Structure formats: structure tokens, C-alpha cells
Tab-separated table of C-alpha atoms in Angstrom:
chain	number	residue	atom	x	y	z
A	1	UNK	CA	100.184	111.652	114.629
A	2	UNK	CA	103.202	109.445	115.236
A	3	UNK	CA	104.582	107.092	112.637
A	4	UNK	CA	103.614	103.448	113.259
A	5	UNK	CA	106.330	101.003	114.237
A	6	UNK	CA	108.411	99.681	111.337
A	7	UNK	CA	107.303	96.377	109.865
A	8	UNK	CA	108.566	94.314	106.917
A	9	UNK	CA	105.512	95.384	104.918
A	10	UNK	CA	105.955	99.065	105.711
A	11	UNK	CA	109.716	98.952	105.118
A	12	UNK	CA	109.199	97.171	101.795
A	13	UNK	CA	106.642	99.770	100.778
A	14	UNK	CA	109.043	102.582	101.598
A	15	UNK	CA	111.765	100.873	99.553
A	16	UNK	CA	109.434	100.677	96.541
A	17	UNK	CA	108.487	104.356	96.853
A	18	UNK	CA	112.147	105.362	97.113
A	19	UNK	CA	112.998	103.317	94.013
A	20	UNK	CA	110.138	104.897	92.034
A	21	UNK	CA	111.233	108.389	93.051
A	22	UNK	CA	114.853	107.659	92.119
A	23	UNK	CA	113.702	106.316	88.738
A	24	UNK	CA	112.007	109.644	87.999
A	25	UNK	CA	108.438	108.365	88.229
A	26	UNK	CA	105.973	111.193	88.838
A	27	UNK	CA	102.578	109.583	88.139
A	28	UNK	CA	101.171	106.479	89.832
A	29	UNK	CA	97.716	105.393	88.627
A	30	UNK	CA	96.169	102.564	90.641
A	31	UNK	CA	92.912	100.814	91.495
A	32	UNK	CA	92.355	101.212	95.257
A	33	UNK	CA	92.792	97.849	96.939
A	34	UNK	CA	93.350	96.728	100.515
A	35	UNK	CA	95.879	94.069	99.433
A	36	UNK	CA	98.365	96.824	98.509
A	37	UNK	CA	97.197	99.202	101.228
A	38	UNK	CA	100.595	99.750	102.885
A	39	UNK	CA	102.162	100.584	99.545
A	40	UNK	CA	99.360	102.974	98.580
A	41	UNK	CA	99.683	104.740	101.921
A	42	UNK	CA	103.419	105.248	101.388
A	43	UNK	CA	102.904	106.386	97.787
A	44	UNK	CA	100.402	109.023	98.922
A	45	UNK	CA	102.906	110.362	101.481
A	46	UNK	CA	105.445	111.151	98.784
A	47	UNK	CA	105.467	114.786	97.659
A	48	UNK	CA	107.165	113.691	94.408
A	49	UNK	CA	104.490	111.215	93.283
A	50	UNK	CA	100.973	111.980	92.095
A	51	UNK	CA	98.703	109.036	92.860
A	52	UNK	CA	95.520	108.798	90.790
A	53	UNK	CA	92.775	106.343	91.733
A	54	UNK	CA	91.020	104.726	88.773
A	55	UNK	CA	88.099	102.323	88.499
A	56	UNK	CA	89.769	99.697	86.296
A	57	UNK	CA	93.314	98.517	85.726
A	58	UNK	CA	93.043	99.257	82.000
A	59	UNK	CA	92.508	102.933	82.847
A	60	UNK	CA	95.688	102.923	84.897
A	61	UNK	CA	97.660	101.500	81.969
A	62	UNK	CA	96.123	104.068	79.596
A	63	UNK	CA	97.123	106.930	81.931
A	64	UNK	CA	100.662	105.568	82.149
A	65	UNK	CA	100.822	105.325	78.343
A	66	UNK	CA	99.640	108.917	78.007
A	67	UNK	CA	102.278	110.061	80.482
A	68	UNK	CA	104.990	108.184	78.573
A	69	UNK	CA	103.894	109.698	75.266
A	70	UNK	CA	104.196	113.158	76.887
A	71	UNK	CA	107.694	112.428	78.170
A	72	UNK	CA	106.797	111.692	81.799
A	73	UNK	CA	107.452	108.500	83.723
A	74	UNK	CA	104.612	106.557	85.309
A	75	UNK	CA	104.269	103.336	87.248
A	76	UNK	CA	101.004	101.428	87.414
A	77	UNK	CA	100.427	99.838	90.809
A	78	UNK	CA	97.944	96.974	91.030
A	79	UNK	CA	97.393	93.729	92.834
A	80	UNK	CA	98.410	90.592	90.948
A	81	UNK	CA	94.958	89.609	89.638
A	82	UNK	CA	94.552	93.090	88.155
A	83	UNK	CA	97.217	92.329	85.577
A	84	UNK	CA	94.896	89.773	83.976
A	85	UNK	CA	92.419	92.563	83.220
A	86	UNK	CA	95.030	94.445	81.192
A	87	UNK	CA	95.640	91.983	78.364
A	88	UNK	CA	93.754	93.911	75.689
A	89	UNK	CA	95.177	97.338	76.520
A	90	UNK	CA	98.716	95.952	76.704
A	91	UNK	CA	98.292	94.088	73.413
A	92	UNK	CA	96.847	97.133	71.664
A	93	UNK	CA	97.748	100.531	73.139
A	94	UNK	CA	101.103	99.624	74.672
A	95	UNK	CA	102.264	97.613	71.647
A	96	UNK	CA	100.916	100.060	69.058
A	97	UNK	CA	102.765	103.053	70.488
A	98	UNK	CA	105.779	101.043	71.729
A	99	UNK	CA	105.411	102.285	75.265
A	100	UNK	CA	107.927	100.742	77.686
A	101	UNK	CA	106.097	98.202	79.823
A	102	UNK	CA	107.250	95.994	82.698
């Protein structure tokens, strides 16, 4: 299967994946979504990143917190409206354990 032609969306997605890899991120929890489809496709191609699909954005944040507490680096990937679902988990779990966020 040949690689599709480069596009701004694909190139931007590759740049994000490269930055995550260089930052030492190893875990990427995310809610599957077509809006971020190009990015998810590029994330899944990376042998250095483990992508985990979750049902809710709060689960993704909880997984990232658990990774941080174990000494790993994680990046939650979600579409913009998903952030609104995370208010409670950010205000409680993230704040309580002082997990780096944003």
C-alpha cells in the first residue's frame, strides 16, 4: 500500500506525532473520532506510541494520570468539545495528585 499524497492535515499530524515522540510520550489514550482521524492514523503508525481507545474523555485523562504516577509520559488526544467533559476529573484527580496537565 503506497503512502497517500502529502497534505497540510497529514503533514501537521506527522509533526504532532514527531513532537510527542521527541517529548518521550509513550501512551496516547483517546476517544475515537473522525474529526481527528488523520492524527489518530499517524499516531497508530508510530512504533514508539501505544494508542488506547477509550469510551469517554475522562477515562483518557485517568489513564494519563496513572501513567504519570508510574513515571511514564502520556498525551491525551481528543477533539475540542471532549475537553468540556473532563472538568470533574481535571478538578479532582489531576489537581489532587498534582499531575502535569496541559
